[in-house]
């Protein structure tokens, strides 16, 4: 998209900000102003009862939308959709038509409802060959249209000519609907007045900011998003002083503009802070309905990049831009809400609410336990391959942290199906002069990949650059299935004569027992946990091609098929896209690395080598060599060391070329992925080792790229 048309916001008062919230969104308020009573009623019928939006109504909405957007400076219209690239896509149409030489404003209901981008160049996983290029985008009325730059964007789904989902939004919407269908009957055990259950999501987004001038001197960052070589900076994150530290001026200015733009787009950004690694930051909006939250996260990632550039910085969303310091993730805070405003994962104040709480807790635990490998597959991305499992991010083993108090309650319930009580949050006093502090009923455990945090679950293994949908579709689906199974279990207990609450408790107990292996409150970084997890039958290694195979497992296929979320064909296509993109991503990384070595680093090293050779052969050094033994001369040592790493580098390059040759000659993408995993990754690490050793030897002025210390500490 083109640049955002807004002015910088220095000096904008907070009063103005509040008024600006959502001003670029066609939400309730503009709808009331631009639409007739009957149109509003039609929309309400669609929202409340799922009644279809008629063509006439669509025409009226289209007309209102166009007028509203043009009054705010929009010139173009697009369906804004989520192809399987993980990014969003758009194809702009002018909001004006020229008919018989006359310029007319135009946007009718048909155009609003459906568009046909020539879609042959999006990844489809074999669902569509290039000669069958037709694909349709269709309006998703559950996420409001917005103006981005000068373009009116209408959130849309994207399907092929024969109706297969080619995007993330279609299965996401299906999973939200499946969740509603499955959980409504369970909710009705507790509340009769609930008509809808929906997932909520709040995404914490981590990222790095570095000077743009330096970014442009690093082909690896530009082409792959991460540094492929680079010796560590003497100072990294050892001092633990960046996290929550004072935000640098330049970054504050960036944040201010980001927040204002986000607010205007209706993205409720709320928190901002420095993250653990130098140059690393985080921001998070207040949670929203899941579909809208994901649209907003996609938009936010774009906004982060654009805003950073306007401030002379580059925003890195990669999961591991720098070796040796923390990478970036995207914590997906997920919960379940009713249309009556109850958070189903919030512990209650009375026994009825607590019974409801333990019911949904048990359902989620059973879901995560049964589909742990699928959830792992959804976050198995090339970037996460470098991030997960290190001593920083959640490890590759999926387990759930509940915290001491909830764990104790769950363990009691597992033994005796009686409702345990949960203590109220207890205040404790620090000093008589200070107000009392309330203690939460869960502590934090930063090492857990899936954590219960008081009234929601937090899936932390999602990568910072990732689209949230794959993880959220699978979580929704798994929970929907567990909800159905819970109800069946409950019904079987009542059929055997158990009274209602007793039957619920028995069903909870069964789910807790079944899912016990997934619960772990200890230190997930501990080596002993790996062994323990393996004993429990949990998957422990991050082997991307193998993890993706879960897309083909009977449990996964049956899950998506029975809930009408993805057909087997659609599921297989997703697998194909993922595995193909893995091979492509590593191919790009390998060739970028080879290019950096051949065209920059090796020529620089040879220049230095020549200097050293000249020095060693010079009369002055000869004299020195006669005075001392020649082998103790540092010049000689440097030369030998440089020579050693240069030869090793050259040998590595030859090996890497041969490996890629082999990859290219193999027909099946699955076998390619195996070689990429087993050979490309390791040879890149070898090349990096020698390149970084050369960096340590070269005079700073000769090293052809900005170094880690500059990249990480220039903005402070
Ligand atoms: P932390 O994870 O550090 O406890 P917060 O309490 O600020 O941080 O929560 C992080 C994110 O979780 C925010 O986006 C917040 O809005 C979101 N969140 C809070 N409650 C819910 C909920 N019921 N459903 C989904 N997300 C939630
Ligand atoms: Mg968090």
XYZ file of C-alpha atoms and ligand atoms in Angstrom:
744
model
C 0.000 0.000 0.000
C 1.114 3.567 -0.461
C 2.120 5.831 2.336
C -0.276 6.898 5.008
C -1.755 10.274 4.383
C -1.674 11.563 7.913
C 0.350 14.337 9.431
C 2.857 13.723 12.208
C 1.187 14.004 15.551
C 3.571 15.982 17.679
C 1.573 17.935 20.153
C -1.674 16.045 19.664
C -3.411 16.239 22.987
C -4.844 13.164 24.615
C -8.315 14.675 24.348
C -7.936 14.735 20.577
C -6.635 11.187 20.558
C -9.757 9.903 22.233
C -11.868 11.604 19.600
C -9.732 10.150 16.838
C -10.220 6.546 17.916
C -11.681 4.582 15.017
C -12.171 7.607 12.789
C -10.968 5.586 9.788
C -13.294 2.665 10.505
C -16.784 2.192 9.134
C -18.086 1.095 12.503
C -21.426 1.458 14.299
C -21.416 5.193 14.545
C -20.842 6.073 10.843
C -23.193 3.257 9.900
C -25.953 4.946 11.861
C -25.216 8.230 10.166
C -24.926 6.916 6.610
C -27.486 4.102 6.502
C -31.281 4.003 6.614
C -33.234 2.454 9.471
C -34.196 -0.552 7.368
C -30.587 -1.129 6.330
C -29.487 -1.047 9.960
C -32.203 -3.542 10.808
C -31.019 -5.802 7.985
C -27.495 -5.715 9.353
C -28.762 -6.481 12.821
C -30.719 -9.471 11.517
C -27.532 -10.713 9.885
C -25.562 -10.250 13.094
C -28.123 -11.710 15.478
C -29.622 -14.459 13.348
C -27.150 -14.956 10.534
C -29.728 -13.858 7.929
C -28.060 -13.248 4.566
C -27.389 -9.720 3.378
C -29.584 -9.072 0.322
C -28.272 -7.440 -2.859
C -30.356 -4.327 -2.217
C -28.964 -3.997 1.253
C -25.458 -4.560 -0.105
C -26.064 -1.771 -2.641
C -27.105 0.622 0.068
C -24.125 -0.276 2.248
C -21.751 0.060 -0.719
C -23.092 3.473 -1.513
C -22.817 4.645 2.075
C -19.322 3.236 2.380
C -18.161 4.990 -0.771
C -19.575 8.313 0.318
C -18.102 7.997 3.796
C -14.695 7.011 2.408
C -14.584 9.730 -0.244
C -15.429 12.363 2.337
C -12.314 11.182 4.169
C -10.065 11.442 1.135
C -10.164 7.841 -0.109
C -9.636 7.426 -3.860
C -9.524 3.654 -4.164
C -11.336 0.572 -2.994
C -10.016 -2.915 -2.387
C -10.918 -6.236 -0.919
C -8.282 -6.798 1.729
C -7.552 -10.482 2.157
C -5.177 -12.997 3.706
C -3.606 -15.355 1.138
C -1.336 -18.154 2.321
C 1.745 -15.955 2.048
C 1.077 -14.862 5.630
C 0.801 -11.259 4.471
C -2.302 -9.399 3.359
C -3.142 -8.707 -0.259
C -5.050 -6.036 -2.117
C -5.932 -4.991 -5.633
C -7.040 -1.393 -5.847
C -9.942 -0.176 -7.968
C -10.617 3.485 -8.443
C -13.694 4.735 -6.617
C -14.574 6.582 -9.818
C -15.657 5.167 -13.168
C -15.374 6.950 -16.482
C -18.520 6.277 -18.495
C -18.938 7.916 -21.943
C -16.327 10.463 -20.963
C -18.088 11.331 -17.688
C -16.535 10.676 -14.307
C -18.913 8.992 -11.898
C -18.471 7.748 -8.367
C -19.024 4.051 -8.309
C -19.233 1.194 -5.867
C -22.193 -1.122 -5.986
C -23.280 -4.002 -3.831
C -21.928 -6.588 -6.245
C -18.476 -5.063 -6.102
C -18.650 -4.811 -2.350
C -19.681 -8.440 -1.963
C -17.365 -10.046 -4.483
C -14.200 -9.334 -6.455
C -12.099 -11.440 -8.745
C -8.398 -10.792 -8.462
C -6.349 -12.682 -11.073
C -5.036 -15.047 -8.535
C -2.626 -17.342 -10.283
C 0.413 -16.038 -8.447
C -0.678 -16.685 -4.876
C 0.388 -19.910 -3.184
C -2.407 -22.474 -3.400
C -0.651 -25.706 -2.495
C -1.717 -27.268 -5.752
C -5.387 -26.313 -5.335
C -5.298 -24.384 -8.534
C -3.022 -24.616 -11.534
C -1.921 -21.417 -13.191
C -4.222 -21.930 -16.158
C -7.206 -22.004 -13.808
C -6.462 -18.609 -12.394
C -9.871 -17.676 -11.130
C -10.142 -16.870 -7.462
C -12.793 -14.856 -5.683
C -12.625 -12.551 -2.740
C -15.808 -12.045 -0.783
C -16.736 -9.494 1.843
C -16.448 -10.543 5.493
C -19.031 -8.335 7.193
C -17.836 -9.396 10.653
C -14.737 -7.190 10.420
C -15.402 -3.529 9.662
C -14.066 -1.753 6.539
C -11.355 0.841 7.123
C -9.380 3.465 5.248
C -5.661 2.788 4.993
C -3.721 5.527 3.266
C -6.179 6.573 0.579
C -7.674 3.154 0.100
C -10.973 1.885 1.396
C -10.193 -1.655 2.540
C -12.911 -4.254 2.938
C -11.788 -7.326 4.916
C -12.522 -10.339 2.741
C -12.177 -14.075 2.374
C -10.458 -15.600 -0.628
C -11.600 -18.814 -2.317
C -10.843 -20.666 -5.532
C -13.162 -21.079 -8.532
C -14.530 -24.300 -7.075
C -14.921 -22.937 -3.577
C -11.771 -24.159 -1.816
C -10.382 -21.826 0.812
C -7.164 -20.219 -0.454
C -6.679 -18.020 2.580
C -6.527 -17.880 6.368
C -9.747 -16.022 7.004
C -12.141 -18.601 5.557
C -11.114 -21.449 7.888
C -10.736 -18.968 10.725
C -14.359 -17.866 10.392
C -15.410 -21.505 10.082
C -13.482 -22.356 13.264
C -15.128 -19.501 15.166
C -18.515 -20.767 14.055
C -17.619 -24.373 14.970
C -16.558 -23.215 18.404
C -19.847 -21.422 18.907
C -21.860 -24.463 17.802
C -19.889 -26.834 19.986
C -19.710 -24.771 23.157
C -23.168 -23.256 23.230
C -24.729 -26.420 24.619
C -22.043 -26.672 27.264
C -22.569 -23.038 28.255
C -26.304 -23.680 28.517
C -25.569 -26.068 31.374
C -24.756 -22.922 33.339
C -26.484 -19.961 31.711
C -29.709 -20.278 29.765
C -29.685 -16.749 28.352
C -26.494 -17.079 26.281
C -26.924 -17.053 22.502
C -23.354 -16.918 21.296
C -19.899 -17.987 22.442
C -16.867 -16.479 20.762
C -13.096 -16.496 21.198
C -11.222 -13.345 22.165
C -7.615 -12.539 21.351
C -5.068 -10.017 22.561
C -1.730 -10.191 20.735
C 1.506 -9.039 22.321
C 3.799 -8.135 19.428
C 7.579 -8.127 19.826
C 9.957 -6.505 17.343
C 13.384 -4.895 16.929
C 14.140 -1.360 15.792
C 17.479 -0.590 14.141
C 18.737 2.406 12.136
C 17.528 2.165 8.581
C 20.863 3.320 7.153
C 22.540 0.276 8.718
C 19.724 -2.048 7.686
C 20.303 -1.089 4.067
C 23.919 -2.153 4.323
C 22.979 -5.679 5.371
C 21.781 -7.817 2.447
C 20.858 -10.560 4.916
C 18.464 -8.324 6.853
C 17.015 -6.902 3.668
C 16.446 -10.230 1.926
C 15.828 -12.663 4.775
C 14.893 -10.558 7.800
C 17.744 -11.909 9.929
C 21.510 -11.616 10.167
C 23.116 -14.678 8.628
C 26.575 -13.762 9.882
C 27.866 -11.458 12.600
C 30.098 -12.014 15.607
C 28.471 -11.222 18.952
C 28.750 -7.748 20.372
C 30.814 -7.718 23.582
C 27.730 -6.338 25.224
C 24.481 -8.157 24.548
C 21.705 -8.539 27.079
C 23.911 -9.613 30.008
C 23.220 -6.525 32.073
C 19.453 -7.133 31.949
C 18.967 -3.406 31.797
C 16.972 -2.977 28.611
C 13.801 -4.802 29.692
C 11.197 -2.267 30.836
C 13.972 0.343 30.729
C 13.478 3.967 29.843
C 12.299 4.157 26.210
C 14.774 6.040 23.952
C 13.573 9.409 22.589
C 13.609 8.281 18.955
C 11.579 5.218 19.822
C 9.089 7.240 21.857
C 8.476 9.473 18.858
C 7.943 6.369 16.755
C 5.533 4.921 19.327
C 3.514 8.115 19.504
C 2.886 8.111 15.803
C 2.265 4.384 15.740
C -0.303 4.625 18.514
C -2.128 7.490 16.917
C -2.317 5.768 13.531
C -3.387 2.545 15.186
C -6.069 4.334 17.173
C -7.434 6.031 14.080
C -7.709 2.564 12.537
C -9.566 1.292 15.587
C -6.647 -0.826 16.845
C -6.800 -0.358 20.633
C -3.041 -0.266 21.324
C -2.578 -0.153 25.058
C 0.894 -1.117 26.265
C 4.429 -0.419 25.076
C 7.767 -1.270 26.622
C 11.368 -2.257 26.021
C 11.872 -6.008 25.703
C 14.757 -8.137 26.977
C 17.268 -7.841 24.118
C 18.944 -4.562 23.192
C 16.914 -2.766 20.472
C 13.925 -5.021 21.188
C 10.449 -3.666 21.946
C 6.870 -4.774 22.429
C 3.407 -3.362 22.075
C -0.025 -4.842 22.680
C -3.618 -3.810 22.098
C -6.550 -4.551 24.357
C -8.117 -7.868 23.354
C -10.947 -8.041 20.825
C -13.077 -10.626 19.053
C -10.605 -13.017 17.481
C -11.328 -12.347 13.806
C -10.991 -8.595 14.249
C -7.943 -8.997 16.498
C -6.178 -10.947 13.750
C -7.061 -8.385 11.087
C -5.709 -5.762 13.447
C -2.497 -7.645 14.090
C -1.863 -7.964 10.348
C -2.508 -4.266 9.952
C -0.341 -3.437 12.949
C 2.643 -5.314 11.484
C 2.337 -3.214 8.334
C 1.952 -0.056 10.386
C 5.021 -0.916 12.471
C 7.167 -1.193 9.348
C 5.848 1.973 7.731
C 6.031 4.072 10.860
C 9.568 2.913 11.620
C 10.712 3.919 8.135
C 9.270 7.382 8.534
C 11.425 7.685 11.640
C 14.605 6.515 9.910
C 14.383 3.082 11.483
C 13.650 -0.410 10.296
C 11.291 -2.638 12.229
C 12.427 -6.276 12.250
C 9.614 -8.750 12.832
C 11.749 -11.835 12.261
C 11.733 -14.460 15.026
C 15.504 -14.393 15.362
C 17.167 -11.381 13.738
C 20.341 -11.730 15.834
C 22.140 -14.823 17.076
C 23.016 -14.981 20.751
C 20.309 -12.663 22.071
C 16.560 -13.120 22.466
C 14.307 -13.535 19.480
C 10.776 -12.198 19.025
C 7.445 -13.867 19.524
C 3.829 -12.972 19.509
C 1.984 -14.070 22.628
C -1.553 -15.010 21.669
C -3.769 -14.296 24.698
C -6.898 -16.302 24.048
C -10.120 -16.710 25.937
C -13.803 -17.506 25.481
C -16.572 -15.008 25.912
C -20.366 -15.123 25.820
C -22.612 -12.539 24.206
C -23.750 -11.754 27.745
C -20.225 -10.675 28.653
C -18.999 -13.642 30.700
C -15.368 -14.708 30.354
C -15.703 -18.496 30.523
C -12.094 -18.901 31.690
C -12.440 -16.515 34.578
C -12.622 -18.165 38.014
C -15.878 -17.281 39.696
C -17.053 -15.843 42.960
C -19.518 -18.623 43.762
C -19.704 -22.412 43.325
C -21.773 -22.228 40.113
C -19.241 -19.950 38.447
C -16.369 -22.078 39.671
C -17.965 -25.176 38.223
C -18.245 -23.351 34.907
C -14.606 -22.272 35.215
C -13.312 -25.792 35.812
C -15.473 -27.103 32.979
C -13.907 -24.804 30.400
C -10.459 -25.165 31.901
C -10.735 -28.944 31.531
C -12.032 -28.577 27.984
C -9.041 -26.440 26.974
C -6.562 -28.771 28.690
C -8.024 -31.789 26.914
C -7.961 -29.880 23.581
C -4.327 -28.839 23.925
C -3.316 -32.309 25.094
C -5.042 -34.121 22.246
C -3.827 -31.766 19.515
C -0.458 -30.694 20.929
C 1.355 -31.854 17.818
C -0.999 -29.915 15.573
C -0.487 -26.772 17.633
C 3.250 -27.302 17.351
C 2.917 -27.716 13.603
C 1.107 -24.383 13.316
C 4.043 -22.531 14.816
C 6.727 -24.525 12.982
C 8.073 -21.764 10.754
C 11.614 -21.248 9.453
C 12.057 -18.264 11.775
C 10.891 -20.172 14.838
C 13.407 -22.891 14.007
C 16.051 -20.524 15.392
C 13.997 -19.178 18.258
C 12.299 -22.051 20.013
C 14.238 -24.299 22.296
C 16.927 -21.757 23.093
C 17.195 -20.447 26.630
C 14.848 -17.566 26.017
C 11.727 -18.484 24.158
C 9.330 -21.231 25.106
C 10.868 -24.578 24.279
C 9.685 -26.761 21.454
C 7.818 -29.019 23.895
C 4.195 -28.043 24.258
C 3.028 -28.067 27.863
C 0.529 -26.057 29.878
C 1.341 -24.013 32.963
C -1.544 -23.523 35.405
C 0.140 -22.001 38.439
C 0.242 -23.353 41.985
C -3.282 -22.673 43.145
C -5.144 -23.856 40.056
C -2.880 -26.901 39.840
C -3.680 -27.814 43.445
C -7.404 -27.456 42.738
C -7.151 -29.502 39.556
C -5.177 -32.242 41.300
C -7.785 -32.443 44.059
C -10.577 -32.604 41.511
C -8.795 -35.337 39.640
C -8.883 -37.548 42.744
C -12.342 -36.716 44.081
C -14.986 -35.232 41.803
C -15.908 -32.446 44.199
C -15.742 -28.756 43.502
C -12.534 -27.308 44.948
C -12.622 -23.769 46.239
C -10.351 -21.110 44.843
C -9.099 -18.535 47.263
C -10.009 -14.922 46.650
C -7.102 -12.731 45.609
C -5.360 -11.932 48.873
C -4.075 -8.447 49.611
C -0.688 -8.218 51.263
C 0.833 -5.217 52.843
C 4.332 -4.044 52.005
C 4.599 -1.052 54.296
C 1.966 0.544 56.488
C 2.264 3.707 54.402
C 1.583 1.956 51.078
C -1.731 0.661 49.781
C -2.073 -3.140 49.959
C -1.097 -5.152 46.873
C -3.434 -7.839 45.506
C -1.827 -11.173 44.796
C -3.016 -13.036 41.644
C -4.035 -16.647 41.904
C -1.425 -17.624 39.341
C 2.206 -16.641 39.379
C 4.004 -16.152 36.076
C 6.158 -18.675 34.345
C 7.925 -17.150 31.410
C 9.272 -20.494 30.290
C 5.879 -22.071 29.542
C 4.713 -22.158 25.916
C 1.033 -22.338 26.871
C 0.211 -20.619 30.129
C -2.921 -19.930 32.095
C -2.696 -16.304 33.165
C -5.611 -15.767 35.510
C -8.546 -15.547 33.099
C -7.099 -16.493 29.704
C -4.551 -18.772 28.110
C -1.451 -17.430 26.502
C 0.024 -19.324 23.527
C 3.537 -17.973 23.429
C 5.189 -20.077 20.775
C 3.705 -18.138 17.839
C 6.451 -16.361 15.874
C 6.654 -12.569 15.783
C 6.256 -12.375 12.009
C 3.633 -15.113 11.825
C 0.000 -14.800 10.889
C -1.923 -15.743 14.038
C -4.581 -17.641 12.124
C -2.996 -21.105 11.777
C -2.451 -21.333 15.535
C -5.848 -19.869 16.382
C -7.771 -21.991 13.851
C -6.262 -25.124 15.368
C -6.851 -24.005 18.939
C -10.483 -23.117 18.193
C -10.982 -26.429 16.438
C -9.385 -28.490 19.192
C -11.485 -26.723 21.835
C -14.654 -27.137 19.780
C -14.011 -30.863 19.531
C -13.269 -31.113 23.247
C -16.516 -29.223 23.930
C -18.505 -31.762 21.923
C -16.772 -34.648 23.651
C -17.371 -33.074 27.040
C -21.068 -32.856 26.374
C -21.211 -36.505 25.322
C -19.380 -37.540 28.449
C -21.718 -35.460 30.583
C -24.742 -36.975 28.865
C -23.463 -40.475 29.422
C -23.113 -39.753 33.158
C -26.607 -38.297 33.412
C -27.930 -41.278 31.467
C -26.390 -43.459 34.184
C -28.363 -41.505 36.750
C -25.899 -38.855 37.948
C -27.476 -35.540 38.893
C -26.426 -32.574 36.758
C -23.583 -31.120 38.826
C -22.192 -34.513 39.699
C -22.171 -35.474 36.022
C -20.354 -32.259 35.138
C -17.750 -32.935 37.828
C -17.243 -36.493 36.610
C -16.741 -35.295 33.051
C -14.261 -32.672 34.271
C -12.419 -35.320 36.245
C -12.122 -37.577 33.212
C -10.754 -34.775 31.039
C -8.251 -33.759 33.714
C -7.028 -37.324 34.080
C -6.741 -37.803 30.346
C -4.805 -34.588 29.797
C -2.512 -34.890 32.806
C 0.722 -35.324 30.732
C 0.351 -31.862 29.207
C 0.415 -30.060 32.573
C 3.812 -28.871 33.737
C 4.527 -26.017 36.130
C 8.290 -26.407 36.445
C 11.168 -24.834 34.571
C 10.669 -25.623 30.900
C 14.329 -24.843 30.146
C 15.539 -27.568 32.481
C 17.235 -30.460 30.662
C 15.432 -32.902 32.969
C 12.114 -31.682 31.557
C 13.108 -32.961 28.115
C 13.525 -36.461 29.500
C 10.387 -36.224 31.578
C 8.386 -34.920 28.601
C 9.624 -37.762 26.421
C 8.550 -40.230 29.129
C 5.121 -38.616 29.083
C 4.907 -39.190 25.341
C 5.135 -35.521 24.361
C 7.007 -34.508 21.209
C 10.279 -32.875 22.130
C 12.279 -31.952 19.053
C 11.890 -29.067 16.653
C 12.219 -30.827 13.309
C 10.162 -28.680 10.999
C 9.454 -31.101 8.131
C 8.457 -33.814 10.609
C 6.309 -31.445 12.658
C 4.381 -30.430 9.554
C 3.466 -34.048 8.906
C 0.870 -33.695 11.678
C -1.279 -32.018 9.019
C -1.671 -35.526 7.616
C -2.424 -37.367 10.834
C -5.815 -39.085 11.193
C -6.576 -36.979 14.304
C -5.979 -33.718 12.430
C -7.899 -34.732 9.326
C -10.859 -35.916 11.343
C -10.830 -32.788 13.509
C -11.067 -30.359 10.603
C -13.400 -32.501 8.534
C -16.028 -33.158 11.174
C -16.141 -29.503 12.215
C -16.350 -28.312 8.582
C -13.258 -26.145 8.937
C -10.947 -27.599 6.292
C -11.588 -30.426 3.854
C -8.822 -32.951 3.374
C -7.919 -31.270 0.080
C -7.693 -27.857 1.721
C -5.666 -29.239 4.591
C -3.248 -30.958 2.260
C -2.843 -27.727 0.275
C -1.842 -25.950 3.476
C 0.763 -28.603 4.177
C 2.143 -28.197 0.649
C 2.357 -24.428 0.994
C 4.107 -24.672 4.358
C 6.698 -27.215 3.277
C 7.359 -25.453 -0.020
C 7.859 -22.150 1.738
C 10.308 -23.774 4.125
C 12.455 -25.002 1.241
C 12.203 -21.635 -0.508
C 13.013 -19.631 2.614
C 16.131 -21.677 3.288
C 17.132 -21.476 -0.364
C 16.945 -17.681 -0.190
C 18.918 -17.642 3.049
C 21.625 -19.922 1.697
C 22.064 -17.924 -1.493
C 22.059 -14.616 0.327
C 24.762 -15.964 2.599
C 26.843 -17.277 -0.307
C 26.532 -13.928 -2.040
C 27.584 -12.005 1.060
C 30.592 -14.248 1.463
C 31.678 -14.323 -2.176
C 31.019 -10.715 -3.067
C 31.864 -8.926 0.168
C 33.533 -10.829 2.953
C 36.030 -12.953 1.017
C 37.289 -10.021 -1.121
C 37.773 -7.999 2.073
C 39.589 -10.892 3.722
C 41.830 -11.351 0.686
C 42.719 -7.678 0.751
C 43.799 -8.021 4.362
C 45.617 -11.224 3.570
C 47.582 -9.419 0.875
C 48.446 -6.660 3.331
C 49.685 -9.210 5.808
C 51.695 -11.075 3.180
C 53.351 -7.808 2.159
C 54.042 -6.989 5.774
C 55.508 -10.364 6.587
C 57.786 -10.143 3.547
C 58.855 -6.550 4.236
C 62.478 -5.759 5.262
C 61.275 -4.256 8.545
C 59.517 -7.438 9.538
C 62.381 -9.556 8.320
C 64.612 -7.682 10.749
C 62.122 -8.270 13.522
C 61.910 -11.928 12.561
C 65.652 -12.240 12.902
C 65.516 -10.712 16.355
C 62.604 -12.952 17.467
C 61.490 -16.344 16.245
C 59.307 -15.767 13.127
C 56.465 -17.906 14.494
C 55.837 -15.536 17.400
C 55.172 -12.547 15.155
C 51.488 -11.551 15.449
C 51.423 -10.699 11.748
C 52.384 -14.244 10.972
C 49.790 -15.599 13.403
C 47.072 -13.433 11.909
C 47.985 -14.558 8.449
C 47.806 -18.205 9.425
C 44.512 -17.819 11.188
C 43.013 -15.850 8.308
C 44.296 -18.432 5.890
C 42.749 -21.232 7.911
C 39.272 -19.663 8.047
C 39.385 -18.534 4.438
C 40.153 -22.026 3.197
C 37.482 -23.504 5.437
C 35.020 -20.917 4.162
C 35.864 -21.721 0.584
C 35.498 -25.413 1.222
C 32.145 -24.759 2.915
C 30.924 -22.749 -0.042
C 31.768 -25.618 -2.374
C 29.906 -28.040 -0.122
C 26.903 -25.714 0.119
C 26.721 -25.399 -3.657
C 26.790 -29.174 -4.004
C 24.019 -29.542 -1.420
C 21.807 -27.083 -3.241
C 22.510 -28.818 -6.521
C 21.251 -31.988 -4.877
C 18.110 -30.231 -3.594
C 17.340 -28.960 -7.073
C 17.663 -32.372 -8.637
C 15.111 -33.933 -6.312
C 11.542 -33.916 -7.528
C 9.553 -34.152 -4.331
C 9.335 -31.164 -2.061
C 9.192 -33.477 0.952
C 12.591 -34.967 0.188
C 13.911 -31.500 -0.553
C 12.746 -30.394 2.880
C 14.578 -33.298 4.512
C 17.875 -32.312 2.867
C 17.287 -28.681 3.640
C 16.748 -29.573 7.276
C 19.593 -32.066 7.582
C 22.214 -30.373 5.420
C 21.466 -26.763 4.538
C 20.959 -25.681 8.159
C 24.243 -27.260 9.358
C 26.370 -25.971 6.443
C 25.033 -22.460 7.034
C 26.099 -22.711 10.651
C 29.576 -23.862 9.582
C 29.899 -20.998 7.111
C 28.753 -18.574 9.760
C 31.323 -19.836 12.228
C 34.243 -19.167 9.860
C 32.804 -15.861 8.664
C 32.469 -14.673 12.264
C 36.005 -15.760 13.086
C 37.221 -13.716 10.096
C 35.196 -10.756 11.362
C 37.113 -10.963 14.642
C 40.443 -10.856 12.775
C 39.689 -8.194 10.156
C 40.398 -4.540 10.864
C 37.012 -2.953 11.652
C 37.293 -0.656 8.651
C 37.622 -3.612 6.314
C 34.587 -5.547 7.548
C 32.042 -4.913 4.806
C 28.866 -4.827 6.924
C 27.610 -2.963 9.995
C 28.501 -5.055 13.033
C 26.294 -6.289 15.864
C 27.319 -3.559 18.294
C 26.320 -0.844 15.822
C 23.078 -2.544 14.826
C 21.990 -3.056 18.411
C 23.229 -0.011 20.252
C 23.048 2.916 17.904
C 19.530 3.819 18.982
C 19.678 4.217 22.725
P 0.386 -10.092 30.585
O 0.362 -11.163 29.557
O 1.763 -9.553 30.765
O -0.351 -10.458 31.828
P -1.792 -8.268 29.985
O -2.553 -8.582 31.204
O -1.668 -6.842 29.592
O -0.307 -8.812 30.006
O -2.458 -9.070 28.811
C -1.846 -9.275 27.607
C -2.886 -9.306 26.560
O -3.933 -10.189 26.957
C -3.555 -7.970 26.259
O -3.696 -7.835 24.877
C -4.865 -8.136 26.941
O -5.877 -7.315 26.384
C -5.147 -9.589 26.649
N -6.270 -10.141 27.398
C -6.712 -9.814 28.619
N -7.869 -10.458 28.881
C -8.159 -11.223 27.794
C -9.227 -12.089 27.427
N -10.240 -12.324 28.236
N -9.176 -12.660 26.208
C -8.160 -12.437 25.374
N -7.145 -11.637 25.662
C -7.131 -11.027 26.856
Mg 1.864 -11.920 28.271
